[in-house]
Amino acid sequence: MPELSVAPLSLYVHLPWCKAKCPYCDFNSYAATEFPAARYVDALIADLERELPRVWGRQVHSIFFGGGTPSLFPPAELDRLLSAIRARLRLAPQVEISLEANPGAVDAAAFQGFYDAGINRLSLGVQSFDDGFLQALGRIHDARAAHLAIEALQKAGFDNWNLDLIFALPAQDLAAAQRDVQAALAHQPPHLSLYQLTLEPGTPFASQIPAQLPDADSAAEMEENLRNALADAGLQRYEVSAHARAGRQCRHNRNYWLYGDYLGIGAGAHGKITLAGQGIWRSRKAPRPESYMEAALKAKDSLGEGQWVPPAERPFEFFLNALRLLEGFDEQLFEERTGVSFLLVEARLRRALQDGLLQREGRHWRPTPLGLNWLNQLCRQFLPETGKTQSRPIASAS
């Protein structure tokens, strides 16, 4: 068996509250008009303290505040949290620190406060620039608020930021989807994440499907047209949903997709840590904020649950992530990050090569356009023989 190498390390911080729960959202988030921000930050710091023995001395290359709506937190509390993180972890000199924000849950003063606290990348959940579509999605902002938020974050000093857009919305046609992308491009974003609306199990949209959803052919036409427009504007697609200008790829997400390590703190946060000579440890914190805070502040030994990832499950996890990247992966990286011999997966990769889902250049493999379109089917080929995996697939941030 190849030796399992320690992967680059990131930190994910989950801030679970939002003003309203969107009907398409299946994230661990909770609607609230008020929440205990200071107490929650205390719990996060206590959580981090418990995790330190697993990552002691390792350098952190990126930090991501996800949610929920992290921009609801007072900048002073995030400043306090970042100070605590800096005092406990060794941060890379040019560490990327990202924060998710929504136009309806932030103002110009808050943007300036986040920037002054040391956050250097923002991800703005615009989703659409059309008031009708925003209302259909259950968003709390309108198009004007979205434009103002973009102007405010730039004025605060942010030059590294992302816009989230969703297409194939109820009653949306190609022309309307094009208008959304053109409205985004008018602001010249360094990074843009483009997602098709999906009906996630357990959400209101799944139980009561919106009327006039575009059919599969219409959605595919939209996607091809919109991605071409982004490429023409200098935003190159580098992952299934992510487009960026040169030098603006999201380093935090790239670490996920290359099967790197990440420490997860916060209610419902997931973590993956490689421990030399032991294996890969996956963890998940208690999902409910109150239960999480109570456990963290009462110094309980465990804030959630965890398990070792068996070698048989690591190839599926690796490919579930690495094959999202247009650049693909190297055979040596596979062995270093999984501790599994490449020979054990080569036959299945060759079948995918013959099926036109993958292409190969020497020891480097990458998905074809067909492989990207059929990514779920491609990844299923690497499930353990039982057809089951105990570790939850990674959901990327933006």
XYZ file of C-alpha atoms in Angstrom:
398
model
C 0.000 0.000 0.000
C 1.277 3.515 -0.757
C 2.084 5.747 2.191
C -0.749 8.116 3.135
C 0.577 11.691 2.951
C -0.673 14.559 5.080
C -2.711 16.856 2.802
C -2.940 20.682 2.845
C -5.198 21.968 5.632
C -8.163 24.369 5.554
C -10.586 25.553 8.236
C -14.350 25.603 7.752
C -16.518 27.595 10.211
C -20.284 27.068 10.106
C -22.542 29.983 11.110
C -26.044 28.480 10.904
C -28.533 31.346 11.131
C -30.289 33.221 8.330
C -33.188 35.682 8.179
C -35.388 33.253 6.241
C -35.011 29.692 5.028
C -35.139 29.497 1.233
C -37.476 26.763 -0.088
C -34.735 25.139 -2.188
C -32.075 25.069 0.574
C -31.056 21.814 2.293
C -28.105 23.237 4.251
C -27.935 23.047 8.040
C -29.433 26.501 8.588
C -32.114 28.028 10.809
C -34.267 31.125 10.334
C -34.086 33.586 13.218
C -34.583 37.303 13.750
C -32.227 37.189 16.756
C -29.490 34.752 17.768
C -26.723 34.568 20.417
C -23.749 35.649 18.299
C -21.308 36.189 21.177
C -22.192 32.868 22.848
C -21.852 31.056 19.557
C -18.395 32.550 18.965
C -17.404 31.407 22.459
C -18.558 27.902 21.496
C -16.579 28.015 18.238
C -13.418 28.934 20.112
C -13.997 26.080 22.574
C -14.626 23.719 19.639
C -11.369 24.794 18.000
C -9.481 24.201 21.242
C -10.640 20.574 21.269
C -9.573 20.053 17.659
C -6.047 21.420 18.058
C -4.351 18.115 18.992
C -5.325 16.655 15.597
C -3.726 19.496 13.616
C -1.047 20.867 15.935
C 1.779 22.588 14.046
C 0.147 22.317 10.631
C -0.276 25.395 8.455
C -3.785 26.528 7.464
C -4.040 27.718 3.849
C -7.670 28.895 3.778
C -10.581 29.729 6.076
C -14.218 29.706 4.980
C -17.171 31.114 6.932
C -20.262 29.362 5.562
C -23.872 29.049 6.617
C -26.639 30.003 6.973
C -25.840 33.632 6.364
C -22.505 34.501 8.000
C -22.891 38.174 7.087
C -25.593 38.395 9.779
C -22.861 38.160 12.416
C -21.533 41.472 13.764
C -18.093 42.245 12.273
C -16.744 42.708 15.819
C -17.615 39.091 16.684
C -15.964 37.764 13.539
C -12.936 39.927 14.336
C -12.804 38.343 17.812
C -13.121 34.874 16.327
C -10.376 35.496 13.768
C -8.091 36.778 16.514
C -8.695 33.555 18.438
C -8.003 31.489 15.308
C -4.745 33.356 14.636
C -3.639 32.753 18.231
C -4.209 28.988 17.931
C -3.403 28.029 14.347
C -0.433 28.713 12.101
C -1.881 30.599 9.144
C -0.170 30.789 5.763
C 1.221 34.258 4.919
C -1.360 34.775 2.142
C -4.197 32.822 3.743
C -7.513 33.098 1.886
C -10.339 34.047 4.287
C -13.804 33.835 2.697
C -17.198 34.875 4.016
C -20.619 34.104 2.546
C -22.959 37.088 2.410
C -26.482 37.795 1.198
C -27.558 41.180 -0.195
C -30.523 41.256 2.190
C -28.403 40.582 5.265
C -25.499 43.040 5.066
C -24.881 46.759 4.640
C -21.956 48.946 3.582
C -20.698 49.405 7.136
C -20.665 45.648 7.699
C -18.672 45.067 4.500
C -16.096 47.544 5.743
C -16.043 45.836 9.142
C -15.470 42.416 7.575
C -12.637 43.779 5.451
C -11.006 45.475 8.442
C -11.237 42.194 10.411
C -9.038 40.503 7.813
C -11.603 38.774 5.601
C -10.212 39.046 2.080
C -12.778 37.210 -0.054
C -16.580 37.495 -0.192
C -19.126 35.165 -1.764
C -22.377 36.997 -2.465
C -25.544 34.913 -2.863
C -27.326 36.982 -5.511
C -28.984 34.004 -7.312
C -30.803 36.312 -9.772
C -31.067 39.978 -10.751
C -34.778 39.665 -11.560
C -37.273 40.607 -8.828
C -39.818 38.042 -9.998
C -37.356 35.165 -9.898
C -35.984 36.298 -6.547
C -39.500 36.245 -5.121
C -40.096 32.760 -6.551
C -36.894 31.581 -4.848
C -37.981 32.991 -1.505
C -35.075 35.448 -1.353
C -35.322 38.414 1.017
C -33.554 40.892 -1.295
C -34.465 42.478 -4.613
C -32.351 43.262 -7.667
C -31.555 46.785 -6.499
C -30.186 45.445 -3.197
C -27.998 43.012 -5.124
C -26.461 45.751 -7.264
C -25.926 47.984 -4.214
C -24.268 45.156 -2.277
C -21.780 44.545 -5.087
C -20.927 48.239 -5.214
C -20.559 48.351 -1.418
C -18.207 45.376 -1.187
C -15.979 46.860 -3.880
C -15.955 50.231 -2.131
C -14.931 48.477 1.110
C -11.780 47.234 -0.622
C -12.638 43.694 -1.707
C -11.029 42.761 -5.019
C -11.530 39.000 -4.602
C -15.201 38.015 -4.580
C -17.725 35.582 -5.993
C -21.311 35.847 -7.237
C -23.719 32.910 -6.969
C -26.303 32.604 -9.753
C -29.015 29.972 -10.237
C -30.568 29.119 -13.608
C -33.495 26.962 -14.790
C -35.791 28.861 -12.445
C -39.600 28.560 -12.540
C -40.900 30.154 -15.787
C -37.376 31.202 -16.798
C -36.497 31.029 -20.484
C -33.128 31.362 -22.206
C -33.453 35.112 -22.731
C -34.204 35.713 -19.044
C -31.271 33.537 -17.973
C -29.006 35.476 -20.345
C -30.143 38.756 -18.807
C -29.154 37.504 -15.362
C -25.660 36.580 -16.526
C -25.211 39.861 -18.376
C -26.286 41.785 -15.263
C -23.635 39.900 -13.295
C -20.949 40.442 -15.927
C -21.599 44.196 -15.892
C -19.945 44.217 -12.444
C -16.883 42.296 -13.752
C -16.809 39.669 -10.982
C -13.485 37.855 -10.450
C -15.371 34.597 -9.772
C -18.875 33.346 -10.551
C -20.593 30.142 -9.450
C -23.417 29.013 -11.721
C -25.841 26.373 -10.456
C -28.920 24.733 -11.917
C -31.901 24.807 -9.548
C -32.228 21.363 -7.998
C -35.055 19.914 -5.910
C -33.258 18.613 -2.827
C -35.026 15.974 -0.692
C -36.672 17.378 2.402
C -37.048 20.918 1.070
C -40.364 22.693 0.384
C -39.568 22.735 -3.342
C -39.206 18.941 -3.318
C -42.545 18.391 -1.600
C -44.367 21.001 -3.672
C -42.617 21.257 -7.028
C -42.769 24.785 -8.477
C -44.857 25.225 -11.597
C -43.275 25.907 -14.996
C -39.835 24.508 -14.277
C -37.803 24.338 -17.537
C -37.525 20.820 -18.909
C -34.190 19.008 -19.171
C -33.525 20.076 -22.770
C -34.250 23.737 -22.017
C -32.040 23.638 -18.920
C -29.206 22.055 -20.917
C -29.508 24.748 -23.593
C -29.390 27.446 -20.902
C -26.344 25.925 -19.280
C -24.347 25.676 -22.497
C -25.245 29.211 -23.535
C -24.508 30.755 -20.122
C -21.193 28.967 -19.664
C -20.086 30.100 -23.123
C -21.011 33.694 -22.244
C -18.929 33.494 -19.070
C -15.949 32.097 -20.972
C -16.245 34.849 -23.586
C -16.119 37.386 -20.738
C -12.878 35.913 -19.367
C -14.378 33.731 -16.623
C -12.958 30.291 -17.376
C -14.750 27.242 -16.071
C -12.427 25.233 -13.805
C -14.967 23.111 -11.908
C -18.480 21.808 -12.551
C -20.110 25.030 -11.305
C -17.203 27.460 -10.828
C -15.782 30.065 -13.210
C -12.900 32.427 -12.468
C -10.515 34.951 -13.936
C -6.813 34.135 -13.870
C -5.536 33.836 -10.303
C -9.014 33.993 -8.749
C -9.934 30.338 -8.345
C -11.273 29.605 -4.863
C -8.358 28.056 -2.971
C -10.593 26.726 -0.206
C -12.836 24.819 -2.603
C -9.864 23.566 -4.610
C -8.556 21.978 -1.433
C -11.861 20.111 -1.038
C -11.821 18.973 -4.646
C -8.217 17.746 -4.434
C -9.136 15.686 -1.354
C -7.285 17.942 1.025
C -7.846 18.140 4.770
C -10.193 20.529 6.522
C -11.017 21.179 10.126
C -14.739 21.791 10.667
C -16.061 23.802 13.604
C -19.614 24.930 14.251
C -23.069 23.356 14.349
C -23.243 20.548 11.799
C -19.726 21.226 10.457
C -17.912 18.357 8.770
C -14.183 17.727 8.973
C -11.597 15.489 7.307
C -8.161 15.122 8.866
C -5.299 12.885 7.716
C -3.290 11.556 10.655
C 0.105 10.158 9.688
C 0.410 6.466 10.464
C -3.242 6.220 11.474
C -5.577 7.064 8.596
C -8.258 9.577 7.607
C -10.627 10.785 10.316
C -14.022 12.231 9.414
C -16.082 14.168 11.917
C -19.442 15.894 12.120
C -20.545 18.250 14.877
C -24.003 18.280 16.466
C -26.302 20.029 13.956
C -28.655 21.976 16.259
C -27.092 25.278 17.384
C -28.367 25.100 20.981
C -27.183 21.518 21.469
C -23.860 22.383 19.893
C -23.304 25.451 22.117
C -24.297 23.584 25.263
C -21.858 20.762 24.507
C -19.031 23.110 23.571
C -19.383 25.413 26.577
C -19.868 22.625 29.116
C -16.537 21.075 28.103
C -17.975 17.755 26.984
C -15.444 15.457 25.362
C -17.326 15.165 22.079
C -19.353 17.716 20.130
C -20.567 15.265 17.516
C -19.480 12.031 15.941
C -16.627 10.708 13.865
C -15.186 7.631 12.201
C -12.117 6.435 10.336
C -12.577 6.263 6.561
C -11.841 2.679 5.461
C -9.359 2.383 2.573
C -12.099 0.776 0.450
C -14.169 3.989 0.645
C -11.397 6.478 -0.092
C -11.320 6.083 -3.914
C -15.015 6.985 -4.173
C -14.525 10.036 -1.968
C -11.462 11.086 -3.944
C -13.116 10.780 -7.352
C -16.351 12.368 -6.136
C -14.271 15.491 -5.599
C -11.337 15.391 -8.032
C -13.488 14.624 -11.064
C -15.405 17.860 -10.496
C -12.276 19.720 -11.621
C -11.748 20.201 -15.332
C -8.008 19.734 -14.737
C -8.601 16.299 -13.235
C -5.955 14.563 -11.137
C -2.571 12.871 -11.211
C -2.099 9.189 -10.334
C 0.545 10.087 -7.744
C -1.856 12.529 -6.042
C -4.472 9.783 -5.828
C -2.053 7.476 -4.014
C -0.739 10.215 -1.695
C -4.178 11.438 -0.649
C -5.885 8.022 -0.305
C -3.082 5.641 0.648
C -4.565 3.236 -1.921
C -2.667 1.713 -4.839
C -3.670 3.167 -8.189
C -3.671 -0.363 -9.591
C -6.855 -1.064 -7.624
C -8.846 1.550 -9.578
C -7.077 1.539 -12.938
C -9.399 -0.986 -14.593
C -12.481 1.072 -13.737
C -10.800 4.246 -14.974
C -9.946 2.514 -18.248
C -13.593 1.529 -18.696
C -14.598 5.141 -18.218
C -11.903 6.092 -20.735
C -13.385 3.677 -23.286
C -16.865 5.079 -22.601
C -15.645 8.593 -23.424
C -16.146 9.873 -19.866
C -12.440 10.401 -19.172
C -9.331 11.358 -21.099
C -5.744 10.546 -20.210
C -2.371 12.174 -20.794
C 0.401 10.040 -19.339
C -0.343 9.689 -15.618
C -2.904 12.510 -15.640
C -6.638 11.918 -15.953
C -9.435 14.431 -16.481
C -13.163 14.292 -17.234
C -14.367 14.875 -20.772
C -17.313 17.227 -21.415
C -19.481 14.089 -21.523
C -17.992 12.961 -18.203
C -18.846 16.292 -16.595
C -22.431 15.989 -17.827
C -22.688 12.471 -16.384
C -20.551 13.012 -13.298
C -22.785 11.143 -10.854
C -22.805 8.053 -13.048
C -19.046 8.308 -13.514
C -18.379 8.529 -9.772
C -20.701 5.631 -8.952
C -18.229 3.318 -10.693
C -15.891 3.815 -7.738
C -18.320 2.973 -4.936
C -17.100 0.205 -2.614
C -18.267 -3.247 -3.639
C -21.014 -3.114 -0.998
C -22.473 -0.160 -2.912
C -22.513 1.852 0.305
C -20.273 4.484 1.831
C -20.315 5.630 5.444
C -18.792 9.031 4.760
C -20.901 11.874 3.489
C -19.862 13.421 0.149
C -18.450 16.919 0.404
C -20.666 19.868 -0.460
C -18.624 22.740 -1.811
C -18.804 26.296 -0.770
C -18.519 29.210 -3.180
